[in-house]
Amino acid sequence: MHTRRMMALLAAASVLAALSGCSDKGEEDPKTSPTSEASSSASTSAEPARPDPPHRPSSRPPDRLITLHSTVSFHLPDTVEWATYGDKSLSVVAETTDVPDGAEDYVHVDATEFPRIDDDLAAMAESERTSQGKRRQIPLKTTGYRTIGGVRGFVLEGRSAKGQYYEWGALNAKNVLTTVCFIVPDGLDVADWVEPVLASLQWQ
């Protein structure tokens, strides 16, 4: 009799243990359940990324660097578009028709280098005045001397049907004469074109 009672108690205990295990599995905390974590992760990953701000290109034309073969480089004014010819050669030409309303024709800039035997700046200025005056059909005058980039040079000026003419020329340590010439239409200020170029000039 005692043995049968013990067996009944053991059986009842086994049933209660089994029921307790089922109850624990069924009452899983929703805060830590895999379904809850997956839902939170999906919600986070679904959030769209902010797009990068759009690139706005500059409205200013690119700066135009001009380089002669062996003597100087300089920058053309970057407020207009330029057509250039012969960059990095012994003679470079740049022109623009992008001029303010009311101005006629175009702005012309050219730079040239060539060797010289003498080093007399006054004599070179006179020779250049004569040869350029004939070639361009412009009466020119030597109006003074000015130092650009640490090198003293001469200035020639004149006027023609195409506009105002300005030239600066100087001799470097290797006795190579470099000239930078401008033709600016009437109605435009010569200094607006000459000064930025000469201020940017760098000797090689």
PDB file of N, CA and C in Angstrom, residues 125-143 154-160 163-167 181-183:
ATOM      1  N   ALA A 125      64.032  98.898 -76.165  1.00  0.00           N
ATOM      2  CA  ALA A 125      62.737  99.582 -76.210  1.00  0.00           C
ATOM      3  C   ALA A 125      62.576 100.324 -77.531  1.00  0.00           C
ATOM      4  N   GLU A 126      63.619 100.985 -77.974  1.00  0.00           N
ATOM      5  CA  GLU A 126      63.568 101.734 -79.236  1.00  0.00           C
ATOM      6  C   GLU A 126      63.419 100.788 -80.419  1.00  0.00           C
ATOM      7  N   SER A 127      64.166  99.689 -80.400  1.00  0.00           N
ATOM      8  CA  SER A 127      64.068  98.710 -81.484  1.00  0.00           C
ATOM      9  C   SER A 127      62.678  98.094 -81.541  1.00  0.00           C
ATOM     10  N   GLU A 128      62.131  97.760 -80.380  1.00  0.00           N
ATOM     11  CA  GLU A 128      60.798  97.172 -80.321  1.00  0.00           C
ATOM     12  C   GLU A 128      59.729  98.183 -80.742  1.00  0.00           C
ATOM     13  N   ARG A 129      59.902  99.432 -80.359  1.00  0.00           N
ATOM     14  CA  ARG A 129      58.946 100.475 -80.738  1.00  0.00           C
ATOM     15  C   ARG A 129      58.874 100.606 -82.255  1.00  0.00           C
ATOM     16  N   THR A 130      60.019 100.582 -82.897  1.00  0.00           N
ATOM     17  CA  THR A 130      60.064 100.725 -84.354  1.00  0.00           C
ATOM     18  C   THR A 130      59.469  99.504 -85.061  1.00  0.00           C
ATOM     19  N   SER A 131      59.900  98.317 -84.651  1.00  0.00           N
ATOM     20  CA  SER A 131      59.450  97.107 -85.340  1.00  0.00           C
ATOM     21  C   SER A 131      57.963  96.832 -85.100  1.00  0.00           C
ATOM     22  N   GLN A 132      57.494  97.009 -83.874  1.00  0.00           N
ATOM     23  CA  GLN A 132      56.082  96.772 -83.583  1.00  0.00           C
ATOM     24  C   GLN A 132      55.196  97.836 -84.223  1.00  0.00           C
ATOM     25  N   GLY A 133      55.685  99.055 -84.264  1.00  0.00           N
ATOM     26  CA  GLY A 133      54.905 100.112 -84.902  1.00  0.00           C
ATOM     27  C   GLY A 133      54.661  99.807 -86.367  1.00  0.00           C
ATOM     28  N   LYS A 134      55.688  99.305 -87.053  1.00  0.00           N
ATOM     29  CA  LYS A 134      55.535  98.964 -88.476  1.00  0.00           C
ATOM     30  C   LYS A 134      54.653  97.732 -88.658  1.00  0.00           C
ATOM     31  N   ARG A 135      54.885  96.713 -87.834  1.00  0.00           N
ATOM     32  CA  ARG A 135      54.145  95.463 -88.006  1.00  0.00           C
ATOM     33  C   ARG A 135      52.664  95.629 -87.700  1.00  0.00           C
ATOM     34  N   ARG A 136      52.339  96.403 -86.688  1.00  0.00           N
ATOM     35  CA  ARG A 136      50.938  96.561 -86.285  1.00  0.00           C
ATOM     36  C   ARG A 136      50.295  97.830 -86.845  1.00  0.00           C
ATOM     37  N   GLN A 137      51.088  98.625 -87.543  1.00  0.00           N
ATOM     38  CA  GLN A 137      50.576  99.876 -88.101  1.00  0.00           C
ATOM     39  C   GLN A 137      49.998 100.785 -87.011  1.00  0.00           C
ATOM     40  N   ILE A 138      50.787 100.916 -85.935  1.00  0.00           N
ATOM     41  CA  ILE A 138      50.389 101.752 -84.803  1.00  0.00           C
ATOM     42  C   ILE A 138      51.549 102.671 -84.437  1.00  0.00           C
ATOM     43  N   PRO A 139      51.330 103.983 -84.351  1.00  0.00           N
ATOM     44  CA  PRO A 139      52.385 104.866 -83.853  1.00  0.00           C
ATOM     45  C   PRO A 139      52.579 104.655 -82.348  1.00  0.00           C
ATOM     46  N   LEU A 140      53.773 104.233 -81.939  1.00  0.00           N
ATOM     47  CA  LEU A 140      54.033 103.884 -80.548  1.00  0.00           C
ATOM     48  C   LEU A 140      55.011 104.849 -79.896  1.00  0.00           C
ATOM     49  N   LYS A 141      54.882 104.954 -78.578  1.00  0.00           N
ATOM     50  CA  LYS A 141      55.798 105.749 -77.779  1.00  0.00           C
ATOM     51  C   LYS A 141      56.292 104.935 -76.587  1.00  0.00           C
ATOM     52  N   THR A 142      57.545 105.177 -76.213  1.00  0.00           N
ATOM     53  CA  THR A 142      58.056 104.595 -74.976  1.00  0.00           C
ATOM     54  C   THR A 142      57.606 105.503 -73.839  1.00  0.00           C
ATOM     55  N   THR A 143      56.742 104.999 -72.978  1.00  0.00           N
ATOM     56  CA  THR A 143      56.142 105.853 -71.947  1.00  0.00           C
ATOM     57  C   THR A 143      56.752 105.667 -70.565  1.00  0.00           C
ATOM     58  N   PHE A 154      60.476  97.843 -70.132  1.00  0.00           N
ATOM     59  CA  PHE A 154      60.002  99.077 -70.764  1.00  0.00           C
ATOM     60  C   PHE A 154      58.509  98.967 -71.073  1.00  0.00           C
ATOM     61  N   VAL A 155      57.887 100.130 -71.281  1.00  0.00           N
ATOM     62  CA  VAL A 155      56.461 100.188 -71.613  1.00  0.00           C
ATOM     63  C   VAL A 155      56.287 100.979 -72.901  1.00  0.00           C
ATOM     64  N   LEU A 156      55.561 100.392 -73.855  1.00  0.00           N
ATOM     65  CA  LEU A 156      55.190 101.072 -75.097  1.00  0.00           C
ATOM     66  C   LEU A 156      53.678 101.232 -75.134  1.00  0.00           C
ATOM     67  N   GLU A 157      53.218 102.392 -75.602  1.00  0.00           N
ATOM     68  CA  GLU A 157      51.775 102.622 -75.699  1.00  0.00           C
ATOM     69  C   GLU A 157      51.446 103.346 -76.994  1.00  0.00           C
ATOM     70  N   GLY A 158      50.215 103.131 -77.464  1.00  0.00           N
ATOM     71  CA  GLY A 158      49.759 103.785 -78.685  1.00  0.00           C
ATOM     72  C   GLY A 158      48.282 103.527 -78.898  1.00  0.00           C
ATOM     73  N   ARG A 159      47.762 104.006 -80.012  1.00  0.00           N
ATOM     74  CA  ARG A 159      46.343 103.839 -80.325  1.00  0.00           C
ATOM     75  C   ARG A 159      46.192 103.620 -81.825  1.00  0.00           C
ATOM     76  N   SER A 160      45.274 102.718 -82.169  1.00  0.00           N
ATOM     77  CA  SER A 160      45.004 102.433 -83.582  1.00  0.00           C
ATOM     78  C   SER A 160      43.503 102.335 -83.791  1.00  0.00           C
ATOM     79  N   GLY A 163      41.895  99.966 -81.382  1.00  0.00           N
ATOM     80  CA  GLY A 163      41.804 100.308 -79.972  1.00  0.00           C
ATOM     81  C   GLY A 163      43.121 100.741 -79.376  1.00  0.00           C
ATOM     82  N   GLN A 164      43.285 100.539 -78.079  1.00  0.00           N
ATOM     83  CA  GLN A 164      44.460 100.999 -77.335  1.00  0.00           C
ATOM     84  C   GLN A 164      45.503  99.873 -77.257  1.00  0.00           C
ATOM     85  N   TYR A 165      46.761 100.268 -77.422  1.00  0.00           N
ATOM     86  CA  TYR A 165      47.849  99.300 -77.428  1.00  0.00           C
ATOM     87  C   TYR A 165      48.741  99.523 -76.202  1.00  0.00           C
ATOM     88  N   TYR A 166      49.109  98.419 -75.550  1.00  0.00           N
ATOM     89  CA  TYR A 166      50.003  98.487 -74.392  1.00  0.00           C
ATOM     90  C   TYR A 166      50.971  97.310 -74.484  1.00  0.00           C
ATOM     91  N   GLU A 167      52.247  97.582 -74.283  1.00  0.00           N
ATOM     92  CA  GLU A 167      53.245  96.523 -74.331  1.00  0.00           C
ATOM     93  C   GLU A 167      54.255  96.694 -73.196  1.00  0.00           C
ATOM     94  N   CYS A 181      51.895  91.920 -74.945  1.00  0.00           N
ATOM     95  CA  CYS A 181      51.231  93.011 -75.656  1.00  0.00           C
ATOM     96  C   CYS A 181      49.709  92.884 -75.549  1.00  0.00           C
ATOM     97  N   PHE A 182      49.046  94.026 -75.454  1.00  0.00           N
ATOM     98  CA  PHE A 182      47.591  94.076 -75.308  1.00  0.00           C
ATOM     99  C   PHE A 182      47.007  95.032 -76.340  1.00  0.00           C
ATOM    100  N   ILE A 183      45.886  94.634 -76.927  1.00  0.00           N
ATOM    101  CA  ILE A 183      45.075  95.553 -77.727  1.00  0.00           C
ATOM    102  C   ILE A 183      43.676  95.514 -77.133  1.00  0.00           C
TER     103      ILE A 183
END
